[in-house]
PDB file of C-alpha atoms in Angstrom:
ATOM      1  CA  UNK P  78     -21.778  27.574   3.527  1.00  0.00           C
ATOM      2  CA  UNK P  79     -21.700  25.845   0.153  1.00  0.00           C
ATOM      3  CA  UNK P  80     -18.530  24.027   1.175  1.00  0.00           C
ATOM      4  CA  UNK P  81     -20.150  22.728   4.350  1.00  0.00           C
ATOM      5  CA  UNK P  82     -23.274  21.697   2.439  1.00  0.00           C
ATOM      6  CA  UNK P  83     -21.378  19.825  -0.286  1.00  0.00           C
ATOM      7  CA  UNK P  84     -18.904  18.236   2.144  1.00  0.00           C
ATOM      8  CA  UNK P  85     -21.793  17.102   4.319  1.00  0.00           C
ATOM      9  CA  UNK P  86     -23.374  15.594   1.227  1.00  0.00           C
ATOM     10  CA  UNK P  87     -20.101  13.779   0.549  1.00  0.00           C
ATOM     11  CA  UNK P  88     -20.283  12.213   4.016  1.00  0.00           C
ATOM     12  CA  UNK P  89     -23.735  10.919   3.151  1.00  0.00           C
ATOM     13  CA  UNK P  90     -22.596   9.469  -0.184  1.00  0.00           C
ATOM     14  CA  UNK P  91     -19.897   7.539   1.663  1.00  0.00           C
ATOM     15  CA  UNK P  92     -22.686   5.555   3.274  1.00  0.00           C
ATOM     16  CA  UNK P  93     -22.668   7.149   6.714  1.00  0.00           C
ATOM     17  CA  UNK P  94     -26.193   6.744   8.097  1.00  0.00           C
ATOM     18  CA  UNK P  95     -26.898  10.200   9.519  1.00  0.00           C
ATOM     19  CA  UNK P  96     -29.246  13.013   8.598  1.00  0.00           C
ATOM     20  CA  UNK P  97     -28.172  15.735   6.205  1.00  0.00           C
ATOM     21  CA  UNK P  98     -28.134  18.428   8.946  1.00  0.00           C
ATOM     22  CA  UNK P  99     -25.990  16.148  11.140  1.00  0.00           C
ATOM     23  CA  UNK P 100     -23.559  15.600   8.264  1.00  0.00           C
ATOM     24  CA  UNK P 101     -23.340  19.361   7.690  1.00  0.00           C
ATOM     25  CA  UNK P 102     -22.784  19.884  11.434  1.00  0.00           C
ATOM     26  CA  UNK P 103     -19.948  17.321  11.532  1.00  0.00           C
ATOM     27  CA  UNK P 104     -18.325  18.947   8.541  1.00  0.00           C
ATOM     28  CA  UNK P 105     -18.811  22.393  10.093  1.00  0.00           C
ATOM     29  CA  UNK P 106     -16.988  21.254  13.236  1.00  0.00           C
ATOM     30  CA  UNK P 107     -14.102  19.851  11.167  1.00  0.00           C
ATOM     31  CA  UNK P 108     -13.813  23.072   9.154  1.00  0.00           C
ATOM     32  CA  UNK P 109     -14.022  25.205  12.314  1.00  0.00           C
ATOM     33  CA  UNK P 110     -11.196  23.254  13.947  1.00  0.00           C
ATOM     34  CA  UNK P 111      -9.135  23.645  10.771  1.00  0.00           C
ATOM     35  CA  UNK P 112      -9.811  27.372  10.671  1.00  0.00           C
ATOM     36  CA  UNK P 113      -8.849  27.809  14.329  1.00  0.00           C
ATOM     37  CA  UNK P 114      -5.613  25.915  13.688  1.00  0.00           C
ATOM     38  CA  UNK P 115      -4.760  28.046  10.614  1.00  0.00           C
ATOM     39  CA  UNK P 116      -5.581  31.352  12.320  1.00  0.00           C
ATOM     40  CA  UNK P 117      -4.194  30.799  15.807  1.00  0.00           C
ATOM     41  CA  UNK P 118      -1.624  27.969  15.651  1.00  0.00           C
ATOM     42  CA  UNK P 119      -0.045  27.980  12.214  1.00  0.00           C
ATOM     43  CA  UNK P 120       2.715  30.476  11.491  1.00  0.00           C
ATOM     44  CA  UNK P 121       1.370  30.972   7.974  1.00  0.00           C
ATOM     45  CA  UNK P 122      -1.450  29.743   5.797  1.00  0.00           C
ATOM     46  CA  UNK P 123       0.097  29.512   2.359  1.00  0.00           C
ATOM     47  CA  UNK P 124       2.903  27.045   3.131  1.00  0.00           C
ATOM     48  CA  UNK P 125       0.786  24.410   4.881  1.00  0.00           C
ATOM     49  CA  UNK P 126      -1.971  24.862   2.295  1.00  0.00           C
ATOM     50  CA  UNK P 127       0.393  24.329  -0.634  1.00  0.00           C
ATOM     51  CA  UNK P 128       1.922  21.336   1.107  1.00  0.00           C
ATOM     52  CA  UNK P 129      -1.562  19.918   1.634  1.00  0.00           C
ATOM     53  CA  UNK P 130      -2.430  20.499  -2.044  1.00  0.00           C
ATOM     54  CA  UNK P 131       0.652  18.606  -3.216  1.00  0.00           C
ATOM     55  CA  UNK P 132      -0.230  15.753  -0.867  1.00  0.00           C
ATOM     56  CA  UNK P 133      -3.787  15.707  -2.196  1.00  0.00           C
ATOM     57  CA  UNK P 134      -2.644  16.157  -5.797  1.00  0.00           C
ATOM     58  CA  UNK P 135      -0.959  12.763  -5.954  1.00  0.00           C
ATOM     59  CA  UNK P 136      -4.069  10.606  -5.281  1.00  0.00           C
ATOM     60  CA  UNK P 137      -6.209  12.988  -7.372  1.00  0.00           C
ATOM     61  CA  UNK P 138      -3.828  12.521 -10.307  1.00  0.00           C
ATOM     62  CA  UNK P 139      -3.997   8.778  -9.770  1.00  0.00           C
ATOM     63  CA  UNK P 140      -7.796   8.867  -9.726  1.00  0.00           C
ATOM     64  CA  UNK P 141      -7.784  10.942 -12.919  1.00  0.00           C
ATOM     65  CA  UNK P 142      -5.524   8.413 -14.641  1.00  0.00           C
ATOM     66  CA  UNK P 143      -7.852   5.565 -13.694  1.00  0.00           C
ATOM     67  CA  UNK P 144     -10.925   7.510 -14.834  1.00  0.00           C
ATOM     68  CA  UNK P 145      -9.409   8.527 -18.189  1.00  0.00           C
ATOM     69  CA  UNK P 146      -8.272   4.948 -18.868  1.00  0.00           C
ATOM     70  CA  UNK P 147     -11.753   3.687 -18.013  1.00  0.00           C
ATOM     71  CA  UNK P 148     -13.422   6.182 -20.337  1.00  0.00           C
ATOM     72  CA  UNK P 149     -11.021   5.495 -23.222  1.00  0.00           C
ATOM     73  CA  UNK P 150     -11.272   1.709 -22.819  1.00  0.00           C
ATOM     74  CA  UNK P 151     -15.067   1.659 -23.078  1.00  0.00           C
ATOM     75  CA  UNK P 152     -16.809   1.179 -26.400  1.00  0.00           C
ATOM     76  CA  UNK P 153     -20.291   1.714 -24.966  1.00  0.00           C
ATOM     77  CA  UNK P 154     -21.766   4.415 -22.759  1.00  0.00           C
ATOM     78  CA  UNK P 155     -22.129   3.821 -19.046  1.00  0.00           C
ATOM     79  CA  UNK P 156     -25.422   2.288 -17.928  1.00  0.00           C
ATOM     80  CA  UNK P 157     -26.316   5.161 -15.606  1.00  0.00           C
ATOM     81  CA  UNK P 158     -28.981   3.373 -13.511  1.00  0.00           C
ATOM     82  CA  UNK P 159     -26.552   0.465 -12.971  1.00  0.00           C
ATOM     83  CA  UNK P 160     -23.991   2.868 -11.482  1.00  0.00           C
ATOM     84  CA  UNK P 161     -26.326   3.258  -8.486  1.00  0.00           C
ATOM     85  CA  UNK P 162     -26.985  -0.474  -8.047  1.00  0.00           C
ATOM     86  CA  UNK P 163     -24.291  -2.149  -5.938  1.00  0.00           C
ATOM     87  CA  UNK P 164     -25.522  -5.547  -7.135  1.00  0.00           C
ATOM     88  CA  UNK P 165     -25.483  -4.445 -10.785  1.00  0.00           C
ATOM     89  CA  UNK P 166     -22.950  -4.861 -13.534  1.00  0.00           C
ATOM     90  CA  UNK P 167     -20.447  -2.407 -12.041  1.00  0.00           C
ATOM     91  CA  UNK P 168     -20.595  -3.804  -8.518  1.00  0.00           C
ATOM     92  CA  UNK P 169     -20.111  -1.924  -5.268  1.00  0.00           C
ATOM     93  CA  UNK P 170     -16.301  -1.702  -5.130  1.00  0.00           C
ATOM     94  CA  UNK P 171     -13.668  -2.012  -7.839  1.00  0.00           C
ATOM     95  CA  UNK P 172     -10.755  -3.402  -5.854  1.00  0.00           C
ATOM     96  CA  UNK P 173      -8.441  -3.281  -8.851  1.00  0.00           C
ATOM     97  CA  UNK P 174      -8.889   0.479  -9.140  1.00  0.00           C
ATOM     98  CA  UNK P 175      -8.498   0.959  -5.394  1.00  0.00           C
ATOM     99  CA  UNK P 176      -5.281  -1.075  -5.491  1.00  0.00           C
ATOM    100  CA  UNK P 177      -3.975   0.967  -8.422  1.00  0.00           C
ATOM    101  CA  UNK P 178      -4.859   4.182  -6.569  1.00  0.00           C
ATOM    102  CA  UNK P 179      -3.084   3.037  -3.413  1.00  0.00           C
ATOM    103  CA  UNK P 180       0.101   1.814  -5.122  1.00  0.00           C
ATOM    104  CA  UNK P 181       0.456   4.799  -7.438  1.00  0.00           C
ATOM    105  CA  UNK P 182      -0.200   7.201  -4.535  1.00  0.00           C
ATOM    106  CA  UNK P 183       2.551   5.601  -2.456  1.00  0.00           C
ATOM    107  CA  UNK P 184       4.947   5.823  -5.407  1.00  0.00           C
ATOM    108  CA  UNK P 185       3.862   9.380  -6.222  1.00  0.00           C
ATOM    109  CA  UNK P 186       4.242  10.608  -2.638  1.00  0.00           C
ATOM    110  CA  UNK P 187       7.766   9.240  -2.708  1.00  0.00           C
ATOM    111  CA  UNK P 188       8.548  11.544  -5.638  1.00  0.00           C
ATOM    112  CA  UNK P 189       7.201  14.831  -4.265  1.00  0.00           C
ATOM    113  CA  UNK P 190       8.943  17.024  -1.749  1.00  0.00           C
ATOM    114  CA  UNK P 191       7.556  19.150   1.036  1.00  0.00           C
ATOM    115  CA  UNK P 192       8.908  22.533  -0.010  1.00  0.00           C
ATOM    116  CA  UNK P 193       7.519  24.040   3.197  1.00  0.00           C
ATOM    117  CA  UNK P 194       9.356  21.876   5.736  1.00  0.00           C
ATOM    118  CA  UNK P 195       9.391  24.535   8.442  1.00  0.00           C
ATOM    119  CA  UNK P 196       5.767  25.596   8.032  1.00  0.00           C
ATOM    120  CA  UNK P 197       4.329  22.136   7.378  1.00  0.00           C
ATOM    121  CA  UNK P 198       6.657  19.772   9.216  1.00  0.00           C
ATOM    122  CA  UNK P 199       3.816  17.250   9.519  1.00  0.00           C
ATOM    123  CA  UNK P 200       4.341  16.587   5.811  1.00  0.00           C
ATOM    124  CA  UNK P 201       8.061  15.828   5.864  1.00  0.00           C
ATOM    125  CA  UNK P 202       7.452  12.121   5.303  1.00  0.00           C
ATOM    126  CA  UNK P 203       7.199  12.608   1.523  1.00  0.00           C
ATOM    127  CA  UNK P 204      10.028  12.366  -0.982  1.00  0.00           C
ATOM    128  CA  UNK P 205      11.365   8.996   0.145  1.00  0.00           C
ATOM    129  CA  UNK P 206      12.165   7.956  -3.475  1.00  0.00           C
ATOM    130  CA  UNK P 207      13.924  11.208  -4.426  1.00  0.00           C
ATOM    131  CA  UNK P 208      17.399   9.897  -3.467  1.00  0.00           C
ATOM    132  CA  UNK P 209      16.895   7.156  -6.086  1.00  0.00           C
ATOM    133  CA  UNK P 210      16.116   9.561  -8.950  1.00  0.00           C
ATOM    134  CA  UNK P 211      18.176  12.533  -7.827  1.00  0.00           C
ATOM    135  CA  UNK P 212      17.415  15.339  -5.427  1.00  0.00           C
ATOM    136  CA  UNK P 213      17.398  17.830  -8.327  1.00  0.00           C
ATOM    137  CA  UNK P 214      13.897  16.509  -9.157  1.00  0.00           C
ATOM    138  CA  UNK P 215      12.555  17.649  -5.770  1.00  0.00           C
ATOM    139  CA  UNK P 216      11.209  20.964  -7.084  1.00  0.00           C
ATOM    140  CA  UNK P 217       9.398  19.290 -10.001  1.00  0.00           C
ATOM    141  CA  UNK P 218       6.816  17.418  -7.907  1.00  0.00           C
ATOM    142  CA  UNK P 219       7.349  14.561 -10.314  1.00  0.00           C
ATOM    143  CA  UNK P 220       5.147  12.289  -8.217  1.00  0.00           C
ATOM    144  CA  UNK P 221       1.952  13.915  -9.473  1.00  0.00           C
ATOM    145  CA  UNK P 222       2.822  13.135 -13.102  1.00  0.00           C
ATOM    146  CA  UNK P 223       4.098   9.656 -12.222  1.00  0.00           C
ATOM    147  CA  UNK P 224       0.860   8.857 -10.340  1.00  0.00           C
ATOM    148  CA  UNK P 225      -1.223  10.031 -13.314  1.00  0.00           C
ATOM    149  CA  UNK P 226       0.694   8.053 -15.944  1.00  0.00           C
ATOM    150  CA  UNK P 227       1.192   4.950 -13.806  1.00  0.00           C
ATOM    151  CA  UNK P 228      -2.498   4.810 -12.898  1.00  0.00           C
ATOM    152  CA  UNK P 229      -3.539   5.275 -16.508  1.00  0.00           C
ATOM    153  CA  UNK P 230      -1.291   2.478 -17.760  1.00  0.00           C
ATOM    154  CA  UNK P 231      -2.180   0.108 -14.901  1.00  0.00           C
ATOM    155  CA  UNK P 232      -5.915   0.735 -15.303  1.00  0.00           C
ATOM    156  CA  UNK P 233      -5.719   0.467 -19.092  1.00  0.00           C
ATOM    157  CA  UNK P 234      -4.225  -3.017 -18.903  1.00  0.00           C
ATOM    158  CA  UNK P 235      -5.579  -4.159 -15.537  1.00  0.00           C
ATOM    159  CA  UNK P 236      -9.241  -3.294 -16.038  1.00  0.00           C
ATOM    160  CA  UNK P 237      -9.879  -4.085 -19.720  1.00  0.00           C
ATOM    161  CA  UNK P 238     -11.263  -7.563 -19.059  1.00  0.00           C
ATOM    162  CA  UNK P 239     -13.613  -6.256 -16.397  1.00  0.00           C
ATOM    163  CA  UNK P 240     -14.780  -3.455 -18.682  1.00  0.00           C
ATOM    164  CA  UNK P 241     -15.510  -5.943 -21.500  1.00  0.00           C
ATOM    165  CA  UNK P 242     -17.531  -8.094 -19.079  1.00  0.00           C
ATOM    166  CA  UNK P 243     -19.447  -5.032 -17.883  1.00  0.00           C
ATOM    167  CA  UNK P 244     -20.243  -4.001 -21.444  1.00  0.00           C
ATOM    168  CA  UNK P 245     -21.324  -7.533 -22.290  1.00  0.00           C
ATOM    169  CA  UNK P 246     -23.793  -7.711 -19.388  1.00  0.00           C
ATOM    170  CA  UNK P 247     -27.383  -7.034 -20.407  1.00  0.00           C
ATOM    171  CA  UNK P 248     -28.866  -3.798 -19.124  1.00  0.00           C
TER     172      UNK P 248
END
């Protein structure tokens, strides 16, 4: 129930204009369909779940790299009220960060392998860069680390000017 509640709340924070009960209902339907698939269609749960986690781990590592670079690059605390104002100093969308996330995710997914090819064949598209670095790296899921480091470095250098302008803007 907590998962449905918090996921429904996430739908609302994405800007979808629906009531909280409707958001929880939508999320409940999605989770029910997923549960039915895992219980009645999938041959196993663990393989597809681990494959899903690796797939999700790459953009999460990228996001973490961007966030850590942002925190380390700042000399002043965040202006918390301005974080909620799309017209404020931080703006509504940071396209540089979204671009970094997208590029590093594509590179990272190319460096992870679906170790559960039979159980999660829907995820066999990953690992497209492994022939370039050597198939022996397939078990390392190197793409998660690469996404983290690449995002950190790109955000550190690519966002510093924007961060300085944000810190220079009056509260």
